[in-house]
Amino acid sequence: MTDELEPTMEPEEPPAPEDEATDWYARITGIGSSAGRAMVIPALAVLTALIIGALIIVLTDVDTLPLWKSDPVEALRLSWEGVVTAYKALFVGSVGSKQAVSESLFYATPLILAGLAVAVGFQAGLFNIGANGQAHIGGMFALYVGFSWALPAVIHLPLAIFAAIIGGAIWAGIAGFLKARTGAHEVITTIMLNFIALFLVDYLLKSSVFQQPGRNDPISSAALPSARFPVLIPGLRVNIGFLIAVAAVAVVWWLMYRSTVGFEFRAVGFNPDGGKYAGMNVALIYVAVMAVSGALAGIAGANQILGLEPFRARSNFAGTVGFDAIALALLGRSHPIGVLFAGLLFGALRAGGNGMQGAAGIPIDLVLVLQALIIVMIAAPELVRAIYRIKAPAQESKSTLTTGWGG
Amino acid sequence: MTTTTTAAEIRIRATPEERRATAVGVTLIFLAAFVFWVFGLGVESGSVSTFNLSLPGAVFADLVWAVNSQWLAYAVALILAFLGGLVLRRTHIRLTNLALAIGLGLLALAFLTWAASGKTFSLVGMLKSTVVLSVPVILGGLSGLMCERVAVINIAIEGQLLTAAFVGTIVGSVSSIWVGLFAAMATGAVLGGVLAVLTIKFRIDQIIAGVVINIFALGLTSFLARRVLGEVQDLNSPGRFSSFKIPVLGDIPVIGPMFFDHNMFVYVTFILVIFVHFALFYTRWGLRSRSVGEHPRAADTMGINVFRTRYRNVILGGVIAGFGGAFLTLAQVSRFEENLTAGIGFIGLAAMIFGRWMPIGVLGAGLVFGFARALQQKLGILGTPIPSEFLSMTPYIVTIIVVAGVVGRARPPAADGQPYIKD
């Protein structure tokens, strides 16, 4: 797909020389340079997704639709107005005020963490679809520490996060172990572990250990205040979780690009057989990669309980974080910094989506559609190039992120 | 560390069947002990489990099977131990799976008897809903199978089911249910086509393409359900395909209500399984499809159009998933709700793997998973101490066990997941 997705073992090919006199478009957009090339497809993907989103808004406007026959001009005006209102609300809701920015960062937090989880897997050639399940298990571990041990905040909070790391790592480690030991494909096992985790959480929420005393519905006790994520600015929702996410970006970057372990991860992702012949313990690396990935997803899960009201677990409390994470990792090209920015974008979309739902009555599910469109265009740059008539780069390495079930 | 792993691998590879036979034998004996202790000794002596074998109003009404709960458990434990012993002798390695299947069936019977001890339980009712609940799973599995037999992984079954169910609901509400059914199948075909274009033409990673279609389907249907169905309620009330009993066959006790008293979807599903099985293994089309899935290069050399074969099968797979989606809203509930499928597509995927990429296997796996879902629904009525969540997990745990090779190695088509690039 892109050069970033797999570790480059050899020096990069120099960018193809562009015909500068005629290709003004390339000069302006910087398609010729590798950095520009990395940016232009995602940017156009987001733009195209927004345009298609606008079409969807227009086509589903049940009040205006009948008007197209009788008074197309008025219908066009109303539709235009509807789209402008919606996207304005999206914009204002995401970056329009201090509170909006706080909301964007707040929603970006779990996305960045889970996105890192998927990205680490991608770099090692493993497709972790199970971030959702790992977040749920990690969250429950953190919650258990959060409500059952009374400790000072300085120890309690790190301990709860540590528990989330352990929980997520164990859950993902199962898939890694099965892959290493029996060759069971991680995509299948992590999908199945997602469902198992969901039902396990449902069960735990009704068990005497977790259920809020005096309640009959599946809801857990609340984490003690000492285990909750403190907010950064009083009155706003963005909390220390965001700093943890940014720290995780730095740690993952260091791990993947500056440590021996990370080198081995990427080497195995590049070519498992090569790694084996270079003396790496591929089986152990599979388990380690999944554990690291699951640990990150686990922190995302902890954030979904300790980082937001009412600091309790409910059924499916991590929502679609695990699936958004796949989109994020692709958009961020599996690079920690890329994931950070992709997470900020999706967080903004989520916060803006809330604004859009409130102000313009557009259901927030549109954000999911936008995300899907963005991923598909990132994954198939040919689509974007075809729409905007951009020349394909001379050399584009095409990598398979995953292998078939047999592999 | 490396050497020990290799040594272990060699030991596994030396006699995999025998090792498995040992594992199965030990498991069966363990289960025998479990049944003896929990389902046998754990029940008050003399208590009776009563199973209703006919539904109210049947021709042979009031068929009842009453059995002493404890004695049944002891009998099952005995047979399980006997089977386990047979398997452990390893004289008939080939029959290991059969012994395991019989053992698990008996375990289910013992479990039901234990759960129903001192109560009356409509066994035939549960078996009937087993068949109904297995239909979308079987259709999802068949859809996945159609695609994977030509080496295209279809993780988008869930999204195809969901979107087809949605479109079927709306078109069925505006027009007739037959038109709704047709629209749902067309929707499945379109989504199959999208998957095909993304994976065959653009060569996107097949799993990512599937995940994208799932996210898109969930987002779009939820969005439209709130924005359009929420506003215009009339669009969300299609009729339902009614069930019709097949004469004579439908009156057979147990078998009749289980298989011959359903709506059109159930009959078509069973016919479809047989049809796909026949087509896949006894026709030219099937041979070509399989060759494209196993070794596309060789197939191409022999003059088979790999791309056309893949497009056709993936779209056909979409049609089958569309049919399954229509079943959900035009036969089961006749109303669309957000995320109505709730993972059925993934159970279908699991059924395909559990069924080892064979249509008959998908049928069997679908029935097993349908049984688990039916059991989960009925256990609430019986009030057993087993949490329903654990039963809900069963299909997923079984799938993990299968892909981990514990119940025999499931072998996918050789080229599964790999895009084909023509020279």
PDB file of N, CA, C and O in Angstrom, chain A residues 16 49 59 73 122 127 152 192 210 231 241 249 271 290 300:
ATOM      1  N   ALA A  16      10.415   9.883  -8.341  1.00  0.00           N
ATOM      2  CA  ALA A  16      10.513   9.996  -9.780  1.00  0.00           C
ATOM      3  C   ALA A  16      10.576  11.459 -10.199  1.00  0.00           C
ATOM      4  O   ALA A  16       9.880  12.290  -9.624  1.00  0.00           O
ATOM      5  N   ALA A  49     -14.612  12.226   1.029  1.00  0.00           N
ATOM      6  CA  ALA A  49     -15.569  11.647   1.962  1.00  0.00           C
ATOM      7  C   ALA A  49     -16.589  12.693   2.394  1.00  0.00           C
ATOM      8  O   ALA A  49     -17.790  12.417   2.476  1.00  0.00           O
ATOM      9  N   LEU A  59     -29.639  13.645  -0.050  1.00  0.00           N
ATOM     10  CA  LEU A  59     -30.525  12.590  -0.557  1.00  0.00           C
ATOM     11  C   LEU A  59     -31.429  12.011   0.520  1.00  0.00           C
ATOM     12  O   LEU A  59     -32.429  11.370   0.211  1.00  0.00           O
ATOM     13  N   VAL A  73     -35.188  24.898  -7.711  1.00  0.00           N
ATOM     14  CA  VAL A  73     -34.294  25.954  -7.230  1.00  0.00           C
ATOM     15  C   VAL A  73     -34.380  26.060  -5.711  1.00  0.00           C
ATOM     16  O   VAL A  73     -33.361  26.109  -5.009  1.00  0.00           O
ATOM     17  N   PHE A 122       0.041  -4.096  12.636  1.00  0.00           N
ATOM     18  CA  PHE A 122       0.288  -3.974  11.193  1.00  0.00           C
ATOM     19  C   PHE A 122       1.780  -4.016  10.900  1.00  0.00           C
ATOM     20  O   PHE A 122       2.237  -4.666   9.968  1.00  0.00           O
ATOM     21  N   PHE A 127      -2.769  -8.581  11.909  1.00  0.00           N
ATOM     22  CA  PHE A 127      -3.948  -7.729  11.835  1.00  0.00           C
ATOM     23  C   PHE A 127      -4.784  -7.970  13.089  1.00  0.00           C
ATOM     24  O   PHE A 127      -5.470  -8.970  13.210  1.00  0.00           O
ATOM     25  N   PRO A 152      -4.151   5.998  47.647  1.00  0.00           N
ATOM     26  CA  PRO A 152      -3.975   7.391  47.225  1.00  0.00           C
ATOM     27  C   PRO A 152      -3.846   7.475  45.701  1.00  0.00           C
ATOM     28  O   PRO A 152      -3.327   6.545  45.066  1.00  0.00           O
ATOM     29  N   MET A 192     -13.355 -13.512  17.096  1.00  0.00           N
ATOM     30  CA  MET A 192     -14.110 -14.364  18.016  1.00  0.00           C
ATOM     31  C   MET A 192     -13.896 -13.905  19.466  1.00  0.00           C
ATOM     32  O   MET A 192     -14.824 -13.876  20.260  1.00  0.00           O
ATOM     33  N   PHE A 210     -18.835  -7.264  40.339  1.00  0.00           N
ATOM     34  CA  PHE A 210     -18.815  -5.992  39.623  1.00  0.00           C
ATOM     35  C   PHE A 210     -20.099  -5.179  39.763  1.00  0.00           C
ATOM     36  O   PHE A 210     -20.060  -3.961  39.739  1.00  0.00           O
ATOM     37  N   VAL A 231      -9.133  15.869  35.190  1.00  0.00           N
ATOM     38  CA  VAL A 231      -9.245  16.711  34.004  1.00  0.00           C
ATOM     39  C   VAL A 231      -8.071  17.683  33.964  1.00  0.00           C
ATOM     40  O   VAL A 231      -7.490  18.024  35.000  1.00  0.00           O
ATOM     41  N   GLY A 241      -5.917  11.409  30.321  1.00  0.00           N
ATOM     42  CA  GLY A 241      -5.871  10.336  29.328  1.00  0.00           C
ATOM     43  C   GLY A 241      -5.243  10.798  28.031  1.00  0.00           C
ATOM     44  O   GLY A 241      -4.515  10.041  27.383  1.00  0.00           O
ATOM     45  N   VAL A 249       2.185   7.463  22.193  1.00  0.00           N
ATOM     46  CA  VAL A 249       2.702   7.678  20.837  1.00  0.00           C
ATOM     47  C   VAL A 249       4.228   7.705  20.871  1.00  0.00           C
ATOM     48  O   VAL A 249       4.896   7.028  20.086  1.00  0.00           O
ATOM     49  N   ASN A 271       9.111  -9.906   6.726  1.00  0.00           N
ATOM     50  CA  ASN A 271       9.265 -11.255   6.188  1.00  0.00           C
ATOM     51  C   ASN A 271       9.512 -12.237   7.328  1.00  0.00           C
ATOM     52  O   ASN A 271      10.629 -12.324   7.837  1.00  0.00           O
ATOM     53  N   MET A 290       1.352  -9.144  19.886  1.00  0.00           N
ATOM     54  CA  MET A 290      -0.052  -9.102  20.279  1.00  0.00           C
ATOM     55  C   MET A 290      -0.193  -8.551  21.695  1.00  0.00           C
ATOM     56  O   MET A 290      -1.126  -7.801  21.984  1.00  0.00           O
ATOM     57  N   ALA A 300      -6.817   2.023  26.237  1.00  0.00           N
ATOM     58  CA  ALA A 300      -7.968   2.693  25.632  1.00  0.00           C
ATOM     59  C   ALA A 300      -9.241   2.319  26.382  1.00  0.00           C
ATOM     60  O   ALA A 300     -10.110   3.163  26.624  1.00  0.00           O
TER      61      ALA A 300
END
